[in-house]
Amino acid sequence: MVLSSILQQDWSNSITIVKESFLPMVKTALTGTIPLTIITFIVGLVLAFITALFRLSGNKFLNAIARVYVSIIRGTPLLVQLFIIFYGLPSIGLTISPYISAIIGFSLSVGAYASEIIRGSIQSIDKGQWEAAYSIGMTYNQTLKRIIIPQAARVSLPPLSNTFISLVKDTSLASLILVTEMFRTAQEIAAVNYKFLLVYAEAGFIYWIICFFLSIIQGRLEARVERYVAK
């Protein structure tokens, strides 16, 4: 009877902790994690597009810069990059706030990986498209803007969507550089009640729900543009 009472009380306490921690974590996800993901992804896409064009350009200097950038970012852990930006740069007199540090770190990461997706998508477009555009008097920039990029965008949608979903999960690393996002809130809650397994499992569940809905949106977007992608 005593053991049953203890177990019942522990179960009741666990339910109370889940209820009390759910809303704070969801709130932080909506005000911290999601905005950080969106801002980072937009900045990263701009950087990725520029990098992809550098890689495709005939300019050896620009091509070399893009190659080195992609190689460094893809060859080092994201967590190390965040630590260098936030904890390392102050040693040379460059102090950056946690949130900006996170944006810089995640944007550089997205830019490197997404640039390869964009580059591959552009190269996947049949060369006959370029030749046809040139035959009617279009310049390189006109061909790229009006013909190649729209088609490449449709091809790159699935992998870029996956990058966005992965970024949602990667933002949890920002908690290690003091950014207030969902996992940081989970850590603070767990530090008070010592229910680390319970709280972290709940945080994982919320991440899963967010990614699940994003996957549904991704599927619908892909279905809408699929008929336009060259088979």
PDB file of C-alpha atoms in Angstrom:
ATOM      1  CA  MET A   1       0.000   0.000   0.000  1.00  0.00           C
ATOM      2  CA  VAL A   2       2.830   2.371   0.886  1.00  0.00           C
ATOM      3  CA  LEU A   3       4.646   1.620  -2.387  1.00  0.00           C
ATOM      4  CA  SER A   4       1.433   2.068  -4.350  1.00  0.00           C
ATOM      5  CA  SER A   5       0.829   5.402  -2.655  1.00  0.00           C
ATOM      6  CA  ILE A   6       4.361   6.565  -3.437  1.00  0.00           C
ATOM      7  CA  LEU A   7       4.054   5.547  -7.066  1.00  0.00           C
ATOM      8  CA  GLN A   8       0.687   7.249  -7.361  1.00  0.00           C
ATOM      9  CA  GLN A   9       2.061  10.444  -5.839  1.00  0.00           C
ATOM     10  CA  ASP A  10       5.101  10.352  -8.133  1.00  0.00           C
ATOM     11  CA  TRP A  11       2.842   9.858 -11.160  1.00  0.00           C
ATOM     12  CA  SER A  12       0.673  12.758 -10.036  1.00  0.00           C
ATOM     13  CA  ASN A  13       3.734  14.979  -9.613  1.00  0.00           C
ATOM     14  CA  SER A  14       4.970  14.009 -13.074  1.00  0.00           C
ATOM     15  CA  ILE A  15       1.645  14.922 -14.661  1.00  0.00           C
ATOM     16  CA  THR A  16       1.699  18.276 -12.868  1.00  0.00           C
ATOM     17  CA  ILE A  17       5.245  18.995 -14.103  1.00  0.00           C
ATOM     18  CA  VAL A  18       4.284  18.122 -17.678  1.00  0.00           C
ATOM     19  CA  LYS A  19       1.273  20.433 -17.556  1.00  0.00           C
ATOM     20  CA  GLU A  20       3.193  23.304 -15.974  1.00  0.00           C
ATOM     21  CA  SER A  21       6.176  23.058 -18.321  1.00  0.00           C
ATOM     22  CA  PHE A  22       4.275  22.530 -21.578  1.00  0.00           C
ATOM     23  CA  LEU A  23       3.056  26.087 -22.109  1.00  0.00           C
ATOM     24  CA  PRO A  24       6.377  27.791 -21.216  1.00  0.00           C
ATOM     25  CA  MET A  25       8.215  25.547 -23.687  1.00  0.00           C
ATOM     26  CA  VAL A  26       5.637  26.045 -26.436  1.00  0.00           C
ATOM     27  CA  LYS A  27       5.720  29.800 -25.842  1.00  0.00           C
ATOM     28  CA  THR A  28       9.510  29.859 -26.137  1.00  0.00           C
ATOM     29  CA  ALA A  29       9.282  27.715 -29.269  1.00  0.00           C
ATOM     30  CA  LEU A  30       6.946  30.263 -30.857  1.00  0.00           C
ATOM     31  CA  THR A  31       8.871  33.344 -29.721  1.00  0.00           C
ATOM     32  CA  GLY A  32      12.421  31.986 -29.837  1.00  0.00           C
ATOM     33  CA  THR A  33      12.975  28.773 -31.780  1.00  0.00           C
ATOM     34  CA  ILE A  34      10.699  29.410 -34.778  1.00  0.00           C
ATOM     35  CA  PRO A  35      11.762  33.066 -35.372  1.00  0.00           C
ATOM     36  CA  LEU A  36      15.428  32.067 -35.029  1.00  0.00           C
ATOM     37  CA  THR A  37      14.884  29.298 -37.572  1.00  0.00           C
ATOM     38  CA  ILE A  38      13.107  31.547 -40.072  1.00  0.00           C
ATOM     39  CA  ILE A  39      15.599  34.417 -39.835  1.00  0.00           C
ATOM     40  CA  THR A  40      18.554  32.071 -40.076  1.00  0.00           C
ATOM     41  CA  PHE A  41      17.102  30.186 -43.025  1.00  0.00           C
ATOM     42  CA  ILE A  42      16.412  33.369 -45.001  1.00  0.00           C
ATOM     43  CA  VAL A  43      19.901  34.770 -44.382  1.00  0.00           C
ATOM     44  CA  GLY A  44      21.402  31.360 -45.108  1.00  0.00           C
ATOM     45  CA  LEU A  45      19.523  31.061 -48.413  1.00  0.00           C
ATOM     46  CA  VAL A  46      20.837  34.430 -49.584  1.00  0.00           C
ATOM     47  CA  LEU A  47      24.354  33.363 -48.654  1.00  0.00           C
ATOM     48  CA  ALA A  48      23.810  29.974 -50.318  1.00  0.00           C
ATOM     49  CA  PHE A  49      22.628  31.530 -53.580  1.00  0.00           C
ATOM     50  CA  ILE A  50      25.640  33.850 -53.724  1.00  0.00           C
ATOM     51  CA  THR A  51      27.993  30.967 -52.913  1.00  0.00           C
ATOM     52  CA  ALA A  52      26.409  28.751 -55.568  1.00  0.00           C
ATOM     53  CA  LEU A  53      26.858  31.465 -58.202  1.00  0.00           C
ATOM     54  CA  PHE A  54      30.492  31.870 -57.140  1.00  0.00           C
ATOM     55  CA  ARG A  55      31.004  28.122 -57.560  1.00  0.00           C
ATOM     56  CA  LEU A  56      29.430  28.236 -61.035  1.00  0.00           C
ATOM     57  CA  SER A  57      31.251  31.352 -62.158  1.00  0.00           C
ATOM     58  CA  GLY A  58      34.286  31.284 -64.399  1.00  0.00           C
ATOM     59  CA  ASN A  59      36.149  33.521 -61.975  1.00  0.00           C
ATOM     60  CA  LYS A  60      38.772  31.345 -60.284  1.00  0.00           C
ATOM     61  CA  PHE A  61      39.138  33.710 -57.328  1.00  0.00           C
ATOM     62  CA  LEU A  62      35.407  33.717 -56.499  1.00  0.00           C
ATOM     63  CA  ASN A  63      35.242  29.975 -57.078  1.00  0.00           C
ATOM     64  CA  ALA A  64      38.148  29.426 -54.682  1.00  0.00           C
ATOM     65  CA  ILE A  65      36.535  31.579 -51.977  1.00  0.00           C
ATOM     66  CA  ALA A  66      33.287  29.616 -52.247  1.00  0.00           C
ATOM     67  CA  ARG A  67      35.094  26.271 -52.154  1.00  0.00           C
ATOM     68  CA  VAL A  68      37.102  27.180 -49.056  1.00  0.00           C
ATOM     69  CA  TYR A  69      34.007  28.510 -47.266  1.00  0.00           C
ATOM     70  CA  VAL A  70      31.962  25.388 -47.997  1.00  0.00           C
ATOM     71  CA  SER A  71      34.863  23.114 -47.061  1.00  0.00           C
ATOM     72  CA  ILE A  72      35.460  24.804 -43.698  1.00  0.00           C
ATOM     73  CA  ILE A  73      31.800  24.915 -42.679  1.00  0.00           C
ATOM     74  CA  ARG A  74      31.037  21.359 -43.768  1.00  0.00           C
ATOM     75  CA  GLY A  75      34.270  20.041 -42.284  1.00  0.00           C
ATOM     76  CA  THR A  76      33.816  21.396 -38.754  1.00  0.00           C
ATOM     77  CA  PRO A  77      31.056  20.721 -36.181  1.00  0.00           C
ATOM     78  CA  LEU A  78      28.313  23.334 -35.916  1.00  0.00           C
ATOM     79  CA  LEU A  79      28.734  23.446 -32.149  1.00  0.00           C
ATOM     80  CA  VAL A  80      32.420  24.307 -32.543  1.00  0.00           C
ATOM     81  CA  GLN A  81      31.506  27.111 -34.952  1.00  0.00           C
ATOM     82  CA  LEU A  82      29.005  28.552 -32.460  1.00  0.00           C
ATOM     83  CA  PHE A  83      31.569  28.405 -29.653  1.00  0.00           C
ATOM     84  CA  ILE A  84      34.190  30.143 -31.785  1.00  0.00           C
ATOM     85  CA  ILE A  85      31.768  32.951 -32.647  1.00  0.00           C
ATOM     86  CA  PHE A  86      30.366  33.486 -29.150  1.00  0.00           C
ATOM     87  CA  TYR A  87      33.168  32.433 -26.792  1.00  0.00           C
ATOM     88  CA  GLY A  88      36.229  32.733 -29.030  1.00  0.00           C
ATOM     89  CA  LEU A  89      35.854  36.074 -30.788  1.00  0.00           C
ATOM     90  CA  PRO A  90      35.706  38.122 -27.539  1.00  0.00           C
ATOM     91  CA  SER A  91      39.356  37.137 -26.966  1.00  0.00           C
ATOM     92  CA  ILE A  92      40.266  39.345 -29.946  1.00  0.00           C
ATOM     93  CA  GLY A  93      37.951  42.143 -28.860  1.00  0.00           C
ATOM     94  CA  LEU A  94      34.881  41.158 -30.904  1.00  0.00           C
ATOM     95  CA  THR A  95      31.939  40.509 -28.610  1.00  0.00           C
ATOM     96  CA  ILE A  96      28.653  39.470 -30.196  1.00  0.00           C
ATOM     97  CA  SER A  97      25.328  38.946 -28.414  1.00  0.00           C
ATOM     98  CA  PRO A  98      24.070  35.352 -28.030  1.00  0.00           C
ATOM     99  CA  TYR A  99      21.166  35.761 -30.459  1.00  0.00           C
ATOM    100  CA  ILE A 100      23.258  37.391 -33.183  1.00  0.00           C
ATOM    101  CA  SER A 101      25.957  34.778 -32.669  1.00  0.00           C
ATOM    102  CA  ALA A 102      23.367  32.065 -33.212  1.00  0.00           C
ATOM    103  CA  ILE A 103      22.091  33.753 -36.382  1.00  0.00           C
ATOM    104  CA  ILE A 104      25.631  34.057 -37.752  1.00  0.00           C
ATOM    105  CA  GLY A 105      26.553  30.466 -36.902  1.00  0.00           C
ATOM    106  CA  PHE A 106      23.386  28.853 -38.227  1.00  0.00           C
ATOM    107  CA  SER A 107      23.320  31.079 -41.319  1.00  0.00           C
ATOM    108  CA  LEU A 108      26.879  30.117 -42.229  1.00  0.00           C
ATOM    109  CA  SER A 109      25.947  26.461 -41.833  1.00  0.00           C
ATOM    110  CA  VAL A 110      22.774  26.732 -43.918  1.00  0.00           C
ATOM    111  CA  GLY A 111      24.613  28.782 -46.524  1.00  0.00           C
ATOM    112  CA  ALA A 112      27.293  26.123 -47.007  1.00  0.00           C
ATOM    113  CA  TYR A 113      24.986  23.122 -47.222  1.00  0.00           C
ATOM    114  CA  ALA A 114      22.204  24.836 -49.186  1.00  0.00           C
ATOM    115  CA  SER A 115      24.696  26.261 -51.689  1.00  0.00           C
ATOM    116  CA  GLU A 116      25.523  22.736 -52.824  1.00  0.00           C
ATOM    117  CA  ILE A 117      21.808  21.985 -53.190  1.00  0.00           C
ATOM    118  CA  ILE A 118      21.257  25.121 -55.262  1.00  0.00           C
ATOM    119  CA  ARG A 119      24.370  24.525 -57.341  1.00  0.00           C
ATOM    120  CA  GLY A 120      23.316  20.961 -58.067  1.00  0.00           C
ATOM    121  CA  SER A 121      19.803  22.092 -58.970  1.00  0.00           C
ATOM    122  CA  ILE A 122      21.100  24.703 -61.412  1.00  0.00           C
ATOM    123  CA  GLN A 123      23.459  22.191 -63.004  1.00  0.00           C
ATOM    124  CA  SER A 124      20.623  19.682 -63.339  1.00  0.00           C
ATOM    125  CA  ILE A 125      18.830  21.935 -65.825  1.00  0.00           C
ATOM    126  CA  ASP A 126      19.451  20.735 -69.351  1.00  0.00           C
ATOM    127  CA  LYS A 127      22.103  22.736 -71.196  1.00  0.00           C
ATOM    128  CA  GLY A 128      19.698  23.012 -74.091  1.00  0.00           C
ATOM    129  CA  GLN A 129      17.753  25.527 -71.989  1.00  0.00           C
ATOM    130  CA  TRP A 130      20.784  27.816 -71.993  1.00  0.00           C
ATOM    131  CA  GLU A 131      21.341  27.367 -75.709  1.00  0.00           C
ATOM    132  CA  ALA A 132      17.687  28.043 -76.516  1.00  0.00           C
ATOM    133  CA  ALA A 133      17.755  31.243 -74.443  1.00  0.00           C
ATOM    134  CA  TYR A 134      20.964  32.445 -76.084  1.00  0.00           C
ATOM    135  CA  SER A 135      19.498  31.708 -79.515  1.00  0.00           C
ATOM    136  CA  ILE A 136      16.688  34.211 -78.926  1.00  0.00           C
ATOM    137  CA  GLY A 137      19.079  36.908 -77.746  1.00  0.00           C
ATOM    138  CA  MET A 138      18.948  36.530 -73.956  1.00  0.00           C
ATOM    139  CA  THR A 139      22.013  37.407 -71.918  1.00  0.00           C
ATOM    140  CA  TYR A 140      23.508  35.172 -69.236  1.00  0.00           C
ATOM    141  CA  ASN A 141      21.785  37.082 -66.444  1.00  0.00           C
ATOM    142  CA  GLN A 142      18.426  37.078 -68.235  1.00  0.00           C
ATOM    143  CA  THR A 143      18.649  33.346 -68.878  1.00  0.00           C
ATOM    144  CA  LEU A 144      19.588  32.660 -65.283  1.00  0.00           C
ATOM    145  CA  LYS A 145      16.812  34.846 -63.876  1.00  0.00           C
ATOM    146  CA  ARG A 146      13.937  33.979 -66.221  1.00  0.00           C
ATOM    147  CA  ILE A 147      14.576  30.370 -67.189  1.00  0.00           C
ATOM    148  CA  ILE A 148      17.146  28.544 -65.084  1.00  0.00           C
ATOM    149  CA  ILE A 149      16.434  29.756 -61.544  1.00  0.00           C
ATOM    150  CA  PRO A 150      12.632  29.121 -61.658  1.00  0.00           C
ATOM    151  CA  GLN A 151      13.245  25.541 -62.734  1.00  0.00           C
ATOM    152  CA  ALA A 152      16.103  25.036 -60.297  1.00  0.00           C
ATOM    153  CA  ALA A 153      13.941  26.371 -57.466  1.00  0.00           C
ATOM    154  CA  ARG A 154      11.373  23.656 -58.077  1.00  0.00           C
ATOM    155  CA  VAL A 155      14.047  20.965 -58.163  1.00  0.00           C
ATOM    156  CA  SER A 156      15.700  22.202 -54.974  1.00  0.00           C
ATOM    157  CA  LEU A 157      12.468  22.527 -52.975  1.00  0.00           C
ATOM    158  CA  PRO A 158      12.516  19.048 -51.346  1.00  0.00           C
ATOM    159  CA  PRO A 159      16.147  19.142 -50.108  1.00  0.00           C
ATOM    160  CA  LEU A 160      15.842  22.771 -48.995  1.00  0.00           C
ATOM    161  CA  SER A 161      12.674  21.898 -47.074  1.00  0.00           C
ATOM    162  CA  ASN A 162      14.586  19.121 -45.333  1.00  0.00           C
ATOM    163  CA  THR A 163      17.307  21.632 -44.481  1.00  0.00           C
ATOM    164  CA  PHE A 164      14.708  23.911 -42.883  1.00  0.00           C
ATOM    165  CA  ILE A 165      13.277  21.071 -40.800  1.00  0.00           C
ATOM    166  CA  SER A 166      16.760  20.035 -39.670  1.00  0.00           C
ATOM    167  CA  LEU A 167      17.471  23.637 -38.731  1.00  0.00           C
ATOM    168  CA  VAL A 168      14.514  23.644 -36.337  1.00  0.00           C
ATOM    169  CA  LYS A 169      16.205  20.846 -34.387  1.00  0.00           C
ATOM    170  CA  ASP A 170      19.691  22.344 -34.690  1.00  0.00           C
ATOM    171  CA  THR A 171      18.547  25.541 -32.971  1.00  0.00           C
ATOM    172  CA  SER A 172      18.612  23.565 -29.709  1.00  0.00           C
ATOM    173  CA  LEU A 173      22.406  24.008 -29.840  1.00  0.00           C
ATOM    174  CA  ALA A 174      21.848  27.727 -29.320  1.00  0.00           C
ATOM    175  CA  SER A 175      21.024  26.958 -25.687  1.00  0.00           C
ATOM    176  CA  LEU A 176      24.751  26.320 -25.165  1.00  0.00           C
ATOM    177  CA  ILE A 177      25.554  29.927 -26.028  1.00  0.00           C
ATOM    178  CA  LEU A 178      22.840  31.299 -23.716  1.00  0.00           C
ATOM    179  CA  VAL A 179      20.137  31.901 -26.336  1.00  0.00           C
ATOM    180  CA  THR A 180      16.630  31.713 -24.901  1.00  0.00           C
ATOM    181  CA  GLU A 181      14.939  29.105 -27.058  1.00  0.00           C
ATOM    182  CA  MET A 182      12.840  26.045 -26.271  1.00  0.00           C
ATOM    183  CA  PHE A 183      15.561  23.675 -25.130  1.00  0.00           C
ATOM    184  CA  ARG A 184      17.064  26.391 -22.953  1.00  0.00           C
ATOM    185  CA  THR A 185      13.674  26.708 -21.256  1.00  0.00           C
ATOM    186  CA  ALA A 186      13.559  22.924 -20.814  1.00  0.00           C
ATOM    187  CA  GLN A 187      16.978  23.006 -19.154  1.00  0.00           C
ATOM    188  CA  GLU A 188      15.874  25.725 -16.744  1.00  0.00           C
ATOM    189  CA  ILE A 189      12.701  23.822 -15.823  1.00  0.00           C
ATOM    190  CA  ALA A 190      14.582  20.549 -15.321  1.00  0.00           C
ATOM    191  CA  ALA A 191      17.179  22.284 -13.158  1.00  0.00           C
ATOM    192  CA  VAL A 192      14.394  23.243 -10.733  1.00  0.00           C
ATOM    193  CA  ASN A 193      12.424  20.000 -10.461  1.00  0.00           C
ATOM    194  CA  TYR A 194      15.248  17.548 -11.317  1.00  0.00           C
ATOM    195  CA  LYS A 195      12.908  15.623 -13.661  1.00  0.00           C
ATOM    196  CA  PHE A 196      15.454  15.680 -16.473  1.00  0.00           C
ATOM    197  CA  LEU A 197      14.199  12.634 -18.364  1.00  0.00           C
ATOM    198  CA  LEU A 198      10.587  13.756 -18.195  1.00  0.00           C
ATOM    199  CA  VAL A 199      11.193  17.378 -19.199  1.00  0.00           C
ATOM    200  CA  TYR A 200      13.684  16.581 -21.963  1.00  0.00           C
ATOM    201  CA  ALA A 201      11.361  13.908 -23.352  1.00  0.00           C
ATOM    202  CA  GLU A 202       8.565  16.484 -23.381  1.00  0.00           C
ATOM    203  CA  ALA A 203      10.835  18.942 -25.228  1.00  0.00           C
ATOM    204  CA  GLY A 204      11.667  16.233 -27.742  1.00  0.00           C
ATOM    205  CA  PHE A 205       7.971  15.601 -28.258  1.00  0.00           C
ATOM    206  CA  ILE A 206       7.332  19.289 -28.969  1.00  0.00           C
ATOM    207  CA  TYR A 207      10.203  19.341 -31.487  1.00  0.00           C
ATOM    208  CA  TRP A 208       8.692  16.282 -33.148  1.00  0.00           C
ATOM    209  CA  ILE A 209       5.254  17.917 -33.372  1.00  0.00           C
ATOM    210  CA  ILE A 210       6.748  21.040 -34.974  1.00  0.00           C
ATOM    211  CA  CYS A 211       8.720  18.979 -37.504  1.00  0.00           C
ATOM    212  CA  PHE A 212       5.693  16.795 -38.185  1.00  0.00           C
ATOM    213  CA  PHE A 213       3.574  19.777 -39.210  1.00  0.00           C
ATOM    214  CA  LEU A 214       6.438  21.206 -41.251  1.00  0.00           C
ATOM    215  CA  SER A 215       6.690  17.852 -43.042  1.00  0.00           C
ATOM    216  CA  ILE A 216       3.006  18.067 -43.937  1.00  0.00           C
ATOM    217  CA  ILE A 217       3.521  21.562 -45.364  1.00  0.00           C
ATOM    218  CA  GLN A 218       6.576  20.320 -47.247  1.00  0.00           C
ATOM    219  CA  GLY A 219       4.571  17.485 -48.791  1.00  0.00           C
ATOM    220  CA  ARG A 220       1.848  19.818 -49.978  1.00  0.00           C
ATOM    221  CA  LEU A 221       4.345  22.249 -51.494  1.00  0.00           C
ATOM    222  CA  GLU A 222       6.102  19.430 -53.314  1.00  0.00           C
ATOM    223  CA  ALA A 223       2.788  18.116 -54.632  1.00  0.00           C
ATOM    224  CA  ARG A 224       1.915  21.547 -56.018  1.00  0.00           C
ATOM    225  CA  VAL A 225       5.166  22.010 -57.912  1.00  0.00           C
ATOM    226  CA  GLU A 226       5.810  18.390 -58.878  1.00  0.00           C
ATOM    227  CA  ARG A 227       4.009  18.677 -62.186  1.00  0.00           C
ATOM    228  CA  TYR A 228       6.350  21.493 -63.220  1.00  0.00           C
ATOM    229  CA  VAL A 229       9.573  19.588 -62.545  1.00  0.00           C
ATOM    230  CA  ALA A 230      11.187  18.113 -65.634  1.00  0.00           C
ATOM    231  CA  LYS A 231      11.005  14.300 -65.578  1.00  0.00           C
TER     232      LYS A 231
END
